[in-house]
JSON list of C-alpha atoms in Angstrom, two decimals:
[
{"chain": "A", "resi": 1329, "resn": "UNK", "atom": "CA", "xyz": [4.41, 7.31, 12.79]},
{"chain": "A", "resi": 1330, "resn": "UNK", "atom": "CA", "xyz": [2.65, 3.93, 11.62]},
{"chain": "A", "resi": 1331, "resn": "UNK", "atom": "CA", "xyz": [3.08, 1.63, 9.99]},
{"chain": "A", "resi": 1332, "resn": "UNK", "atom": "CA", "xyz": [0.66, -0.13, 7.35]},
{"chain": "A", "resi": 1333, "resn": "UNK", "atom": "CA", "xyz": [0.86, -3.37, 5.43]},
{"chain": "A", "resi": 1334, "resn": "UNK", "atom": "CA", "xyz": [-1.80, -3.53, 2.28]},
{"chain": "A", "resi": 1335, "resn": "UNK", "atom": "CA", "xyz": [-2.08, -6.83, 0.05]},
{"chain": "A", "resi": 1336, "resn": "UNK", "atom": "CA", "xyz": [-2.56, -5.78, -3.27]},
{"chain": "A", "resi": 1337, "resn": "UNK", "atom": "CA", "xyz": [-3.52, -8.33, -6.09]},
{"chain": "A", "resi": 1338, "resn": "UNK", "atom": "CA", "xyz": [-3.26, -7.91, -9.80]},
{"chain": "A", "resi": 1339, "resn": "UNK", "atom": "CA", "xyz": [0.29, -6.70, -10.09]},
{"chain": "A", "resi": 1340, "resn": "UNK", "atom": "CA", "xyz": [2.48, -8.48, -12.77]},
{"chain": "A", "resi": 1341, "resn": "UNK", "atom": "CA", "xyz": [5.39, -6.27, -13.16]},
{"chain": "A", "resi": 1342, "resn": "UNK", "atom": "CA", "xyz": [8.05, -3.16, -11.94]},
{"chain": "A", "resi": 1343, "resn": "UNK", "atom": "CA", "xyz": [5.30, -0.68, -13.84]},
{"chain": "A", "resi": 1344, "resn": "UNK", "atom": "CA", "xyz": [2.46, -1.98, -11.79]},
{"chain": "A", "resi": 1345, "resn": "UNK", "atom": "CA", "xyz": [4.81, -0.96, -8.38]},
{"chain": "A", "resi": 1346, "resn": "UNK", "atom": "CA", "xyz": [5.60, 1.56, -9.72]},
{"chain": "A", "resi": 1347, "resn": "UNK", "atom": "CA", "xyz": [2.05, 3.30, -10.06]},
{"chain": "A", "resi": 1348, "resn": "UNK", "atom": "CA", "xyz": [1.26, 1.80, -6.82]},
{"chain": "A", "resi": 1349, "resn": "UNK", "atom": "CA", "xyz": [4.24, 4.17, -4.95]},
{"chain": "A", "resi": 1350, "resn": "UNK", "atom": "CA", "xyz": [3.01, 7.26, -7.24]},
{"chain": "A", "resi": 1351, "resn": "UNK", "atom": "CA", "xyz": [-0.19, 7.05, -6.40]},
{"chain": "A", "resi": 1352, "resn": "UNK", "atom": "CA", "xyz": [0.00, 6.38, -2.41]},
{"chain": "A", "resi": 1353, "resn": "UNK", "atom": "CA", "xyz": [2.77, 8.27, -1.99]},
{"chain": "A", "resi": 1354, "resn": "UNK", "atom": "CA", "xyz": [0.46, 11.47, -2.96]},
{"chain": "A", "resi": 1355, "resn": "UNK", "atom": "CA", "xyz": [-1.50, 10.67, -0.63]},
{"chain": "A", "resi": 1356, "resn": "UNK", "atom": "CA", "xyz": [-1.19, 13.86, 2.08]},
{"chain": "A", "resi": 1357, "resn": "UNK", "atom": "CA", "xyz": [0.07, 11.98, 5.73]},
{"chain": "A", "resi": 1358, "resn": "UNK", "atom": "CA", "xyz": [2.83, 9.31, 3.56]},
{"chain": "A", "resi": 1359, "resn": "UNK", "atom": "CA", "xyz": [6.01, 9.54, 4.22]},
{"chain": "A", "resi": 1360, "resn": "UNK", "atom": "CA", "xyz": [7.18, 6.30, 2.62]},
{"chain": "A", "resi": 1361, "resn": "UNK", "atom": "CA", "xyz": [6.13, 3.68, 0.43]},
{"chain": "A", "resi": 1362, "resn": "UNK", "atom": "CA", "xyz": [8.07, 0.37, -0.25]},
{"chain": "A", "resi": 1363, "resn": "UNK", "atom": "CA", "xyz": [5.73, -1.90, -2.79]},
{"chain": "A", "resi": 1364, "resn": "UNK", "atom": "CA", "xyz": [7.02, -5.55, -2.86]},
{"chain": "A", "resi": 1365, "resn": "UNK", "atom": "CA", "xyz": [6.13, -7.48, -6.12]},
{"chain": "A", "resi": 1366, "resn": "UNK", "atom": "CA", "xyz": [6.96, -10.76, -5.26]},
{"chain": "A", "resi": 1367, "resn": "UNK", "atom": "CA", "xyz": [5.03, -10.75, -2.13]},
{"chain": "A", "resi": 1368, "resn": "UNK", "atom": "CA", "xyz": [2.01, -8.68, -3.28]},
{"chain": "A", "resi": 1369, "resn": "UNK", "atom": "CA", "xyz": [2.06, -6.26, -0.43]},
{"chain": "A", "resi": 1370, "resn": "UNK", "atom": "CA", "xyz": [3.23, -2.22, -0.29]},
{"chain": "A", "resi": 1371, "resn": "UNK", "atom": "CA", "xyz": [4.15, -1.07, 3.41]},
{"chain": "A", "resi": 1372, "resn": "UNK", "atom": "CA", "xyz": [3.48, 2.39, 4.08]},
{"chain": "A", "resi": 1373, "resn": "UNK", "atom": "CA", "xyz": [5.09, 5.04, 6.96]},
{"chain": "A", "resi": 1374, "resn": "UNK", "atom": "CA", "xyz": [2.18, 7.47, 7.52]},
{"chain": "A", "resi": 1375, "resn": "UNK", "atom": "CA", "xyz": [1.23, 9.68, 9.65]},
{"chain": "A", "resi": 1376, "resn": "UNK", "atom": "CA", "xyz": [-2.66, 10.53, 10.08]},
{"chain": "A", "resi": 1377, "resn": "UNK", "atom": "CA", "xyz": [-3.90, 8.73, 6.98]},
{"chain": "A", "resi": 1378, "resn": "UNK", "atom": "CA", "xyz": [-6.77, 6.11, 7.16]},
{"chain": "A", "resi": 1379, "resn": "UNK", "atom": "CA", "xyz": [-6.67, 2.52, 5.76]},
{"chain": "A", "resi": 1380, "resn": "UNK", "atom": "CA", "xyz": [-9.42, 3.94, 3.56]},
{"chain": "A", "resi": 1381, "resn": "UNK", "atom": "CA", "xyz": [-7.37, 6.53, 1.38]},
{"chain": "A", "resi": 1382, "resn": "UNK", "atom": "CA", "xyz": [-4.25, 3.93, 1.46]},
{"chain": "A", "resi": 1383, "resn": "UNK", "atom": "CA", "xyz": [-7.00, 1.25, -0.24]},
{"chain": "A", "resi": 1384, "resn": "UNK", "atom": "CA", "xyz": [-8.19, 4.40, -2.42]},
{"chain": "A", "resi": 1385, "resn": "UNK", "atom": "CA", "xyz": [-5.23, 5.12, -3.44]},
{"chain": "A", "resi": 1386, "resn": "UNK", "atom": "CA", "xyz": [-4.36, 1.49, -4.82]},
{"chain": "A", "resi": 1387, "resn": "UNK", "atom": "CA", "xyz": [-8.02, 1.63, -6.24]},
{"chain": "A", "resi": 1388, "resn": "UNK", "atom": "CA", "xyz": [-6.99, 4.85, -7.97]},
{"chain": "A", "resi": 1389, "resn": "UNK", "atom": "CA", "xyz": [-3.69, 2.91, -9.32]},
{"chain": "A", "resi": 1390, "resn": "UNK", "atom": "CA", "xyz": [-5.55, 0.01, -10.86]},
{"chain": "A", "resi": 1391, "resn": "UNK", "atom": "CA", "xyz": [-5.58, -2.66, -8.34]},
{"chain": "A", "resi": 1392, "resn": "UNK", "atom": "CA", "xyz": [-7.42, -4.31, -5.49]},
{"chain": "A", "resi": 1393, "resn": "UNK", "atom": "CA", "xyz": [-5.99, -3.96, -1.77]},
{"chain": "A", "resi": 1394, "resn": "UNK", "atom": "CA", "xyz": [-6.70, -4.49, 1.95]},
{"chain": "A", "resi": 1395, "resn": "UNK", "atom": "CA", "xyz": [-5.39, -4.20, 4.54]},
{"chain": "A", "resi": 1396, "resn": "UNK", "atom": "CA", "xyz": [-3.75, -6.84, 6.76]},
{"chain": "A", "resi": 1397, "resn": "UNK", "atom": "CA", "xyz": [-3.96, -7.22, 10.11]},
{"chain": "A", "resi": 1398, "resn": "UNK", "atom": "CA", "xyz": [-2.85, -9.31, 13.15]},
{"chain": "A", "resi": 1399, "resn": "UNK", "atom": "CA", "xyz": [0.18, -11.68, 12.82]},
{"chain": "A", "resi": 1400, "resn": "UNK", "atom": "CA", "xyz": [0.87, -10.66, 9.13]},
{"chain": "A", "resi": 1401, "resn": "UNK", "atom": "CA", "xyz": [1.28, -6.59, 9.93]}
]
């Protein structure tokens, strides 16, 4: 299983998480997704799922994401 921290900007509210766990928790490989308002970020239990289709995902939801790396993941 890993583990994947994205930074999303642009949300402003419980609907904006909200669409952000529908649409990357369809994507085939998630098992979890925990979206964090305040903080900006959605961590992600997946197995076999690129950083690509987790970013695609949050595209597909509305908003702009990366992924972080290093010290902040």
């Amino acid at each position: 299983m890993t583990k994947t921290t994205i930074k999303i900007d642009g949300m402003m509210c419980e609907g904006c998480v909200n669409g952000v766990k529908a649409s990357v928790g369809k994507v085939p490989g998630v098992q979890s997704v925990d979206v964090n308002l305040k903080k900006g970020t959605a961590t992600v239990q997946h197995e076999g799922v690129s950083d690509e289709d987790l970013i695609r995902a949050v595209v597909d939801a509305g908003f702009r994401g990366s992924v972080k790396r290093g010290l902040f993941r």
